[in-house]
Short mmCIF file of C-alpha atoms and ligand atoms in Angstrom, two decimals:
data_model
loop_
_atom_site.label_atom_id
_atom_site.label_comp_id
_atom_site.label_asym_id
_atom_site.label_seq_id
_atom_site.Cartn_x
_atom_site.Cartn_y
_atom_site.Cartn_z
CA MET A 287 7.69 -51.27 75.06
CA ASN A 288 8.07 -54.38 77.26
CA LYS A 289 11.75 -54.82 77.78
CA ILE A 290 14.52 -52.71 79.24
CA PHE A 291 18.07 -53.85 78.59
CA ASN A 292 16.53 -57.04 77.13
CA PHE A 293 14.93 -57.73 80.48
CA ASP A 294 11.23 -58.18 81.17
CA ALA A 295 10.36 -55.00 83.06
CA ASN A 296 7.20 -56.64 84.51
CA LYS A 297 9.31 -59.21 86.32
CA LEU A 298 11.44 -56.47 87.89
CA VAL A 299 8.34 -54.62 89.08
CA GLU A 300 6.84 -57.82 90.53
CA LYS A 301 10.06 -58.59 92.36
CA TYR A 302 11.15 -55.15 93.58
CA GLY A 303 8.13 -52.85 93.35
CA THR A 304 8.13 -49.22 92.23
CA PRO A 305 9.59 -46.63 91.98
CA LEU A 306 12.65 -48.52 90.84
CA TYR A 307 15.90 -47.47 89.18
CA VAL A 308 17.30 -50.17 86.89
CA TYR A 309 20.87 -49.96 85.56
CA ASN A 310 22.73 -52.07 83.02
CA LYS A 311 26.33 -53.03 83.71
CA GLU A 312 27.21 -53.57 80.06
CA THR A 313 26.05 -50.07 79.06
CA ILE A 314 28.15 -48.49 81.83
CA ILE A 315 31.23 -50.39 80.66
CA ASP A 316 30.59 -49.58 76.98
CA ASN A 317 30.20 -45.87 77.70
CA TYR A 318 33.36 -45.75 79.80
CA GLN A 319 35.41 -47.72 77.26
CA LYS A 320 34.12 -45.60 74.37
CA LEU A 321 35.23 -42.41 76.09
CA LYS A 322 38.56 -43.85 77.13
CA SER A 323 39.47 -45.32 73.77
CA SER A 324 38.32 -42.25 71.78
CA PHE A 325 40.49 -39.91 73.83
CA GLN A 326 43.45 -42.26 74.23
CA LYS A 327 43.49 -42.82 70.47
CA TYR A 328 44.35 -39.14 69.95
CA TYR A 329 46.08 -38.44 73.26
CA PRO A 330 47.34 -41.62 74.95
CA LYS A 331 48.07 -39.86 78.25
CA THR A 332 44.35 -39.37 79.00
CA ASP A 333 42.79 -40.33 82.35
CA VAL A 334 39.03 -40.76 82.69
CA HIS A 335 37.80 -39.66 86.13
CA TYR A 336 34.17 -40.73 86.53
CA ALA A 337 32.24 -37.90 88.23
CA VAL A 338 30.79 -39.81 91.17
CA LYS A 339 28.05 -37.22 91.78
CA ALA A 340 26.21 -38.45 88.67
CA ASN A 341 25.46 -41.82 90.26
CA THR A 342 27.04 -42.66 93.58
CA ASN A 343 25.94 -46.28 93.85
CA LEU A 344 28.75 -48.44 95.25
CA ALA A 345 28.04 -51.24 92.74
CA ILE A 346 28.48 -48.82 89.85
CA LEU A 347 31.74 -47.51 91.29
CA LYS A 348 32.96 -51.09 91.64
CA ILE A 349 32.25 -51.74 87.96
CA LEU A 350 34.22 -48.66 86.94
CA GLU A 351 37.07 -49.48 89.30
CA GLU A 352 37.36 -52.94 87.73
CA GLU A 353 37.49 -51.27 84.31
CA GLY A 354 40.46 -49.18 85.44
CA ALA A 355 38.73 -45.80 85.73
CA SER A 356 39.69 -42.98 88.07
CA VAL A 357 37.13 -40.83 89.94
CA ASP A 358 36.28 -37.24 90.75
CA CYS A 359 34.58 -36.76 94.12
CA SER A 360 32.74 -33.75 95.51
CA SER A 361 32.11 -34.68 99.15
CA PRO A 362 33.50 -36.81 102.00
CA PHE A 363 30.77 -39.40 101.33
CA GLU A 364 31.82 -39.71 97.68
CA LEU A 365 35.45 -40.08 98.80
CA LEU A 366 34.54 -42.85 101.25
CA THR A 367 32.34 -44.65 98.72
CA SER A 368 35.17 -44.52 96.15
CA GLU A 369 37.62 -45.93 98.67
CA LYS A 370 35.12 -48.65 99.56
CA ALA A 371 34.80 -49.48 95.85
CA GLY A 372 38.56 -50.05 95.74
CA PHE A 373 39.88 -46.86 94.12
CA THR A 374 43.41 -46.16 95.29
CA SER A 375 44.36 -42.63 96.33
CA GLU A 376 46.28 -41.82 93.14
CA LYS A 377 43.06 -42.39 91.17
CA ILE A 378 40.95 -40.07 93.31
CA MET A 379 40.47 -36.38 92.63
CA TYR A 380 38.57 -34.16 95.04
CA THR A 381 36.81 -31.15 93.53
CA GLY A 382 34.83 -29.20 96.10
CA ASN A 383 32.99 -25.90 96.10
CA TYR A 384 33.24 -23.55 99.11
CA GLU A 385 35.05 -26.49 100.74
CA SER A 386 34.84 -26.47 104.52
CA ILE A 387 37.90 -27.34 106.59
CA SER A 388 36.33 -30.72 107.37
CA ASP A 389 35.74 -31.38 103.63
CA LEU A 390 39.41 -30.63 103.01
CA GLU A 391 40.44 -32.78 105.98
CA ALA A 392 38.53 -35.71 104.44
CA ALA A 393 40.29 -35.18 101.10
CA VAL A 394 43.70 -35.04 102.80
CA LYS A 395 42.87 -38.16 104.81
CA SER A 396 42.01 -40.08 101.66
CA LYS A 397 45.24 -38.78 100.01
CA ALA A 398 43.21 -37.59 97.02
CA THR A 399 44.57 -35.03 94.60
CA ILE A 400 42.91 -31.81 95.71
CA ASN A 401 41.47 -29.48 93.13
CA LEU A 402 40.75 -26.16 94.86
CA ASP A 403 37.76 -23.97 94.08
CA ASP A 404 39.31 -20.67 95.14
CA ILE A 405 42.25 -18.82 96.69
CA SER A 406 40.29 -18.80 99.95
CA SER A 407 40.07 -22.62 99.75
CA LEU A 408 43.88 -22.73 99.54
CA LYS A 409 44.11 -20.66 102.70
CA ARG A 410 41.77 -23.05 104.52
CA LEU A 411 43.80 -26.02 103.34
CA LEU A 412 47.12 -24.45 104.34
CA SER A 413 45.75 -23.71 107.80
CA PHE A 414 46.23 -27.39 108.67
CA HIS A 415 48.10 -29.11 105.83
CA LEU A 416 50.77 -28.46 103.20
CA PRO A 417 49.96 -30.64 100.17
CA GLU A 418 52.62 -31.69 97.70
CA ARG A 419 50.43 -31.12 94.67
CA ILE A 420 47.23 -29.19 93.95
CA SER A 421 45.27 -27.75 91.07
CA PHE A 422 42.85 -24.87 90.97
CA ARG A 423 39.49 -24.99 89.23
CA ILE A 424 39.69 -22.03 86.89
CA ASN A 425 36.63 -20.21 85.61
CA PRO A 426 37.80 -19.43 82.07
CA GLY A 427 35.17 -16.72 81.61
CA ILE A 428 32.80 -18.79 79.46
CA GLY A 429 30.41 -21.64 80.11
CA ARG A 430 27.74 -23.63 78.34
CA GLY A 431 25.24 -26.29 79.35
CA GLY A 432 21.95 -27.94 78.43
CA PHE A 433 20.10 -25.65 80.88
CA GLU A 434 20.98 -22.45 82.71
CA GLY A 435 21.28 -24.37 85.98
CA ILE A 436 24.09 -26.52 84.62
CA VAL A 437 26.26 -23.75 83.20
CA THR A 438 29.20 -23.65 85.59
CA GLY A 439 31.60 -21.24 83.90
CA GLY A 440 31.30 -17.52 83.04
CA THR A 441 30.48 -14.45 85.09
CA ASP A 442 27.33 -15.88 86.77
CA ALA A 443 29.02 -19.08 87.93
CA LYS A 444 29.68 -19.69 91.62
CA PHE A 445 32.54 -22.02 90.76
CA GLY A 446 36.26 -21.65 90.36
CA VAL A 447 38.94 -18.99 90.44
CA PRO A 448 38.22 -16.14 87.98
CA TYR A 449 40.81 -16.53 85.26
CA GLU A 450 42.15 -13.02 85.90
CA ASP A 451 43.26 -14.24 89.36
CA ALA A 452 44.73 -17.56 88.23
CA SER A 453 48.38 -16.45 88.35
CA LYS A 454 47.89 -14.92 91.79
CA ALA A 455 46.37 -18.18 93.11
CA TYR A 456 49.19 -20.38 91.83
CA LYS A 457 51.89 -17.94 92.96
CA LEU A 458 50.45 -17.99 96.48
CA ALA A 459 50.50 -21.78 96.47
CA GLN A 460 54.11 -21.82 95.30
CA ILE A 461 55.24 -19.23 97.85
CA ASN A 462 53.71 -21.43 100.55
CA GLY A 463 55.80 -24.41 99.49
CA ILE A 464 53.57 -26.36 97.09
CA LYS A 465 55.75 -27.70 94.29
CA ARG A 466 53.62 -29.77 91.94
CA PHE A 467 50.60 -28.52 90.02
CA GLY A 468 47.75 -29.29 87.70
CA ILE A 469 45.03 -27.02 86.31
CA HIS A 470 41.29 -27.65 86.01
CA MET A 471 38.00 -26.32 84.66
CA MET A 472 34.39 -27.49 84.46
CA THR A 473 32.29 -25.06 82.47
CA GLY A 474 28.96 -26.84 82.04
CA SER A 475 27.05 -30.06 81.60
CA ASN A 476 25.20 -31.83 78.79
CA ASN A 477 27.02 -30.28 75.85
CA LEU A 478 26.55 -31.92 72.47
CA GLU A 479 28.79 -29.66 70.36
CA PRO A 480 32.35 -30.99 69.74
CA TYR A 481 33.79 -27.58 68.84
CA TYR A 482 32.77 -26.19 72.22
CA PHE A 483 35.16 -28.60 73.94
CA ALA A 484 38.03 -27.45 71.69
CA GLU A 485 37.13 -23.81 72.41
CA ILE A 486 37.36 -24.24 76.18
CA VAL A 487 40.62 -26.19 75.88
CA ASP A 488 42.06 -23.24 73.97
CA LYS A 489 40.87 -20.87 76.73
CA LEU A 490 42.24 -22.95 79.60
CA LEU A 491 45.62 -23.56 78.01
CA THR A 492 46.04 -19.89 77.15
CA ILE A 493 45.46 -19.17 80.85
CA ALA A 494 47.81 -22.03 81.81
CA GLY A 495 50.50 -20.58 79.55
CA LYS A 496 50.65 -17.39 81.64
CA VAL A 497 50.31 -19.19 84.97
CA PHE A 498 53.10 -21.71 84.42
CA GLU A 499 55.48 -19.27 82.76
CA GLN A 500 55.29 -17.20 85.91
CA LEU A 501 55.72 -20.26 88.14
CA GLY A 502 58.72 -21.43 86.13
CA THR A 503 57.32 -24.95 85.98
CA GLN A 504 54.95 -27.11 83.93
CA PRO A 505 51.58 -28.66 84.84
CA GLU A 506 51.47 -32.38 85.59
CA TYR A 507 47.89 -32.56 84.37
CA VAL A 508 45.26 -30.46 82.67
CA ASP A 509 41.72 -31.44 83.63
CA ILE A 510 39.05 -30.18 81.26
CA GLY A 511 36.12 -31.45 83.38
CA GLY A 512 33.08 -33.38 82.18
CA GLY A 513 30.07 -32.05 80.33
CA PHE A 514 29.87 -34.64 77.53
CA GLY A 515 26.18 -34.72 76.73
CA ILE A 516 23.67 -37.34 75.67
CA PRO A 517 20.56 -36.91 73.50
CA TYR A 518 17.49 -37.19 75.76
CA HIS A 519 15.16 -36.96 72.74
CA ASP A 520 15.19 -38.46 69.25
CA GLU A 521 15.56 -35.09 67.53
CA GLU A 522 18.78 -34.25 69.39
CA ILE A 523 22.04 -35.04 67.61
CA PRO A 524 24.30 -37.24 69.75
CA LEU A 525 27.72 -35.90 70.66
CA ASN A 526 30.26 -36.98 68.04
CA LEU A 527 32.75 -38.37 70.52
CA GLU A 528 35.40 -39.27 67.97
CA LEU A 529 35.42 -35.71 66.59
CA THR A 530 35.35 -34.24 70.11
CA ALA A 531 38.38 -36.31 71.15
CA GLN A 532 40.21 -35.42 67.96
CA LEU A 533 39.53 -31.68 68.21
CA VAL A 534 40.36 -31.56 71.92
CA SER A 535 43.60 -33.49 71.44
CA GLU A 536 44.74 -31.38 68.48
CA GLU A 537 44.07 -28.18 70.38
CA PHE A 538 45.71 -29.63 73.47
CA ARG A 539 48.95 -30.62 71.71
CA GLU A 540 49.16 -27.37 69.77
CA LYS A 541 48.63 -25.13 72.80
CA CYS A 542 50.89 -27.18 75.09
CA LYS A 543 53.64 -26.68 72.52
CA LYS A 544 52.89 -22.99 71.97
CA TYR A 545 52.91 -22.19 75.70
CA ASN A 546 55.75 -24.53 76.67
CA LEU A 547 53.51 -26.64 78.92
CA GLY A 548 55.32 -29.92 78.21
CA SER A 549 53.13 -33.00 77.73
CA PRO A 550 50.85 -33.07 80.77
CA ARG A 551 48.25 -35.77 81.36
CA LEU A 552 44.85 -34.85 79.98
CA LYS A 553 42.07 -35.56 82.46
CA ILE A 554 38.35 -35.70 81.69
CA GLU A 555 35.54 -36.04 84.26
CA PRO A 556 32.46 -37.52 82.59
CA GLY A 557 29.41 -38.28 84.72
CA ARG A 558 26.33 -38.11 82.53
CA TYR A 559 27.96 -39.74 79.49
CA ILE A 560 28.79 -42.85 81.49
CA ALA A 561 25.66 -43.27 83.60
CA ALA A 562 22.65 -41.54 81.99
CA ASN A 563 21.57 -44.00 79.29
CA ALA A 564 22.54 -46.92 81.54
CA GLY A 565 19.49 -46.31 83.73
CA TYR A 566 15.71 -46.46 83.53
CA LEU A 567 13.18 -45.40 86.14
CA LEU A 568 10.08 -47.58 86.55
CA SER A 569 7.03 -46.02 88.17
CA LYS A 570 3.41 -47.05 88.70
CA VAL A 571 0.32 -45.05 87.74
CA THR A 572 -1.44 -44.06 90.98
CA GLY A 573 -4.22 -41.93 89.57
CA THR A 574 -5.50 -40.25 86.42
CA LYS A 575 -7.48 -37.05 86.27
CA SER A 576 -9.33 -35.05 83.62
CA SER A 577 -9.04 -31.48 84.84
CA TYR A 578 -8.34 -28.43 82.66
CA LYS A 579 -5.73 -30.77 81.29
CA LYS A 580 -5.44 -34.54 81.45
CA PHE A 581 -3.05 -35.70 84.18
CA VAL A 582 -1.41 -39.07 84.74
CA GLY A 583 -0.07 -39.33 88.28
CA ILE A 584 2.68 -41.79 89.17
CA ASP A 585 4.46 -42.95 92.31
CA SER A 586 7.70 -41.19 91.24
CA GLY A 587 8.08 -37.47 91.24
CA MET A 588 10.53 -34.65 91.85
CA ASN A 589 11.54 -36.57 94.99
CA THR A 590 12.67 -39.48 92.76
CA LEU A 591 13.91 -37.68 89.64
CA LEU A 592 14.49 -33.98 90.21
CA ARG A 593 15.83 -32.91 86.81
CA PRO A 594 12.47 -31.89 85.25
CA ALA A 595 11.48 -29.72 88.26
CA LEU A 596 14.98 -28.34 88.77
CA TYR A 597 15.94 -27.40 85.22
CA GLY A 598 12.89 -27.99 83.07
CA ALA A 599 14.69 -31.06 81.73
CA SER A 600 12.62 -33.71 80.01
CA HIS A 601 12.99 -37.44 79.47
CA GLN A 602 11.23 -39.88 77.17
CA HIS A 603 8.42 -41.86 78.83
CA PHE A 604 6.63 -45.04 77.76
CA ILE A 605 3.87 -47.21 79.18
CA LEU A 606 4.86 -50.82 79.63
CA GLY A 607 3.05 -53.10 77.17
CA LYS A 608 1.14 -50.30 75.44
CA ASP A 609 2.28 -48.77 72.18
CA THR A 610 -0.37 -46.59 70.61
CA ALA A 611 -0.28 -43.04 71.89
CA THR A 612 -3.74 -41.53 72.09
CA GLU A 613 -3.99 -38.10 73.65
CA PRO A 614 -1.68 -35.52 75.21
CA VAL A 615 -1.23 -35.72 78.97
CA ASN A 616 0.80 -34.13 81.74
CA LEU A 617 2.80 -36.77 83.60
CA CYS A 618 3.23 -35.85 87.23
CA GLY A 619 4.23 -37.05 90.67
CA ARG A 620 2.44 -36.89 94.04
CA ILE A 621 4.47 -34.06 95.57
CA CYS A 622 2.73 -30.88 96.70
CA GLU A 623 4.46 -28.61 94.22
CA ASN A 624 3.16 -27.69 90.81
CA SER A 625 6.69 -28.07 89.45
CA ASP A 626 6.36 -31.80 90.20
CA ILE A 627 5.61 -32.51 86.56
CA PHE A 628 7.84 -34.87 84.55
CA ALA A 629 6.41 -33.91 81.19
CA LYS A 630 3.77 -31.58 79.80
CA HIS A 631 1.58 -32.34 76.80
CA ILE A 632 3.21 -35.62 75.83
CA TYR A 633 1.42 -38.27 73.83
CA LEU A 634 1.11 -41.50 75.81
CA PRO A 635 -1.09 -44.58 75.35
CA GLU A 636 -4.20 -44.43 77.55
CA ALA A 637 -2.94 -44.90 81.10
CA GLU A 638 -4.83 -46.90 83.71
CA LEU A 639 -4.29 -47.40 87.40
CA GLY A 640 -1.39 -49.78 87.98
CA ASP A 641 0.21 -49.29 84.55
CA ILE A 642 4.00 -49.07 84.61
CA VAL A 643 5.63 -45.93 83.23
CA ILE A 644 9.18 -46.36 81.91
CA THR A 645 11.41 -43.28 81.98
CA LYS A 646 14.50 -43.41 79.80
CA ASP A 647 18.02 -42.05 80.42
CA ALA A 648 17.56 -41.77 84.16
CA GLY A 649 20.92 -43.24 85.23
CA ALA A 650 22.70 -39.92 85.89
CA TYR A 651 21.54 -37.27 88.35
CA GLY A 652 18.50 -39.45 89.12
CA TYR A 653 18.83 -41.35 92.39
CA ALA A 654 21.76 -39.07 93.26
CA MET A 655 19.33 -36.12 93.54
CA ALA A 656 16.45 -38.05 95.15
CA SER A 657 15.03 -36.71 98.41
CA ASN A 658 12.48 -37.38 101.13
CA TYR A 659 10.35 -34.33 100.37
CA ASN A 660 6.76 -34.82 101.50
CA GLY A 661 8.03 -37.72 103.59
CA ARG A 662 8.37 -39.94 100.51
CA LEU A 663 10.85 -42.79 100.50
CA ARG A 664 13.82 -43.10 98.19
CA PRO A 665 13.42 -45.87 95.59
CA ALA A 666 15.32 -49.14 95.29
CA GLU A 667 18.11 -49.68 92.71
CA VAL A 668 18.72 -52.82 90.68
CA LEU A 669 21.60 -53.77 88.39
CA ILE A 670 21.20 -56.00 85.34
CA ASP A 671 24.36 -58.00 84.75
CA GLN A 672 24.41 -60.58 81.94
CA GLY A 673 20.69 -61.19 82.06
CA ARG A 674 20.54 -61.37 85.87
CA ASP A 675 19.05 -58.81 88.21
CA LYS A 676 20.63 -57.84 91.48
CA LEU A 677 19.42 -55.44 94.17
CA ILE A 678 22.15 -52.81 94.64
CA ARG A 679 20.35 -50.46 97.02
CA LYS A 680 17.37 -51.30 99.19
CA ARG A 681 14.23 -49.24 99.09
CA GLU A 682 14.19 -46.73 101.93
CA THR A 683 11.76 -47.52 104.77
CA LEU A 684 9.74 -45.35 107.12
CA LYS A 685 11.96 -46.74 109.88
CA ASN A 686 15.00 -45.22 108.11
CA LEU A 687 13.34 -41.81 108.32
CA PHE A 688 12.32 -42.12 111.97
CA ASN A 689 15.82 -43.36 112.89
CA LEU A 690 17.23 -39.84 112.69
CA TYR A 691 15.11 -38.52 115.55
CA PRO A 692 16.83 -38.64 118.95
CA GLU A 693 15.31 -41.24 121.25
CA ASP A 694 14.26 -38.70 123.92
CA LEU A 695 12.10 -36.65 121.52
C1 LIG B 83 33.72 -30.75 88.85
C2 LIG B 83 32.80 -31.57 88.01
N1 LIG B 83 33.33 -32.52 87.23
C3 LIG B 83 32.54 -33.30 86.46
C4 LIG B 83 31.17 -33.16 86.44
C5 LIG B 83 30.36 -34.08 85.58
O1 LIG B 83 29.65 -33.44 84.61
P1 LIG B 83 28.90 -34.27 83.50
O2 LIG B 83 27.97 -35.19 84.16
O3 LIG B 83 28.22 -33.23 82.69
O4 LIG B 83 29.93 -34.99 82.69
C6 LIG B 83 30.58 -32.15 87.21
C7 LIG B 83 29.13 -31.95 87.18
O5 LIG B 83 28.55 -31.07 87.74
C8 LIG B 83 31.42 -31.35 88.04
O6 LIG B 83 30.90 -30.39 88.82
#
């Protein structure tokens, strides 16, 4: 493998160094348009809110803003970055979790639609502001995800209002003077099974039926969250998006009719589907070792790409310019944790010092989860746009880290 997005990876490494995240504008646009057109074909009143947490880079938000997307934000920083990218308030949703008063103040300030995580969140919001419209994130009692750590619905989830309390939450909001409503859920990430999405739509709309009958009104929108998965390995079957959109829309129309919910807007919040395969991570081999196992150490690690250490997730890895895999190795970073291993027992060509390792599908939850653990610096980010490379985030420097200490220390 020599090229990424038809671009000579060697040239990028020479110019920007490693570790380096490289994104492709065209792939981001294609993914967004594919989602939008599939859903709008079956349910024209669909809004695609890109989940900013997947990849918060301003340049990527600008691309999506130009394409007409909306966003879902989870922190004041994500709100500010979205505003900076040009998203207008009616396109911004704020979905927090255990939202502090200052989080909620930021959402109010940006005039975002606020999607509340709990009845207690409503109380915090009402302590300083009466919004015109809100939704609650409902935990519909089930959840599913690629790993346990990304299941966000069901009885073990820390998110959302338990569905048994949904009517109570909305009634409280109405009694306090809120007049316009939506309803939301997000039950898990990296799902590849179309029927699962139809199943959760059925659950949420059954809950919505009871809630809105009691309120004597109809929802303006129903947000079914993100969770649209991608295949990280060749043996995984990609999500059939067309079938997913068709099943979701059929279920949506049928249940809206059955429960007298009118024809609300359908909102989806994809993060991974838009950004994951639009990004590669380039790293350099810093050492090899024959211990009880053979190790290939690189200058990326859990500080650069956390998913393997956090969930046991795995990506595909290649060595630039070398094709013939020889023996199984463990690919690892330089962090002082034994969970700092990208892949165990994978067949790679023989790695030598200075070789470049290419990690696929690193565009979502990659840089966004990067840290300074062990005093390591966050990588640079580059965007490929029509055959040209552009730096879209500088590599962190030691000076950046020292800057946070007060001067009198
Ligand atoms: C509220 C919310 N919406 C959307 C997403 C995006 O999920 P995904 O990247 O699986 O599409 C997440 C991810 O955690 C989320 O918490």
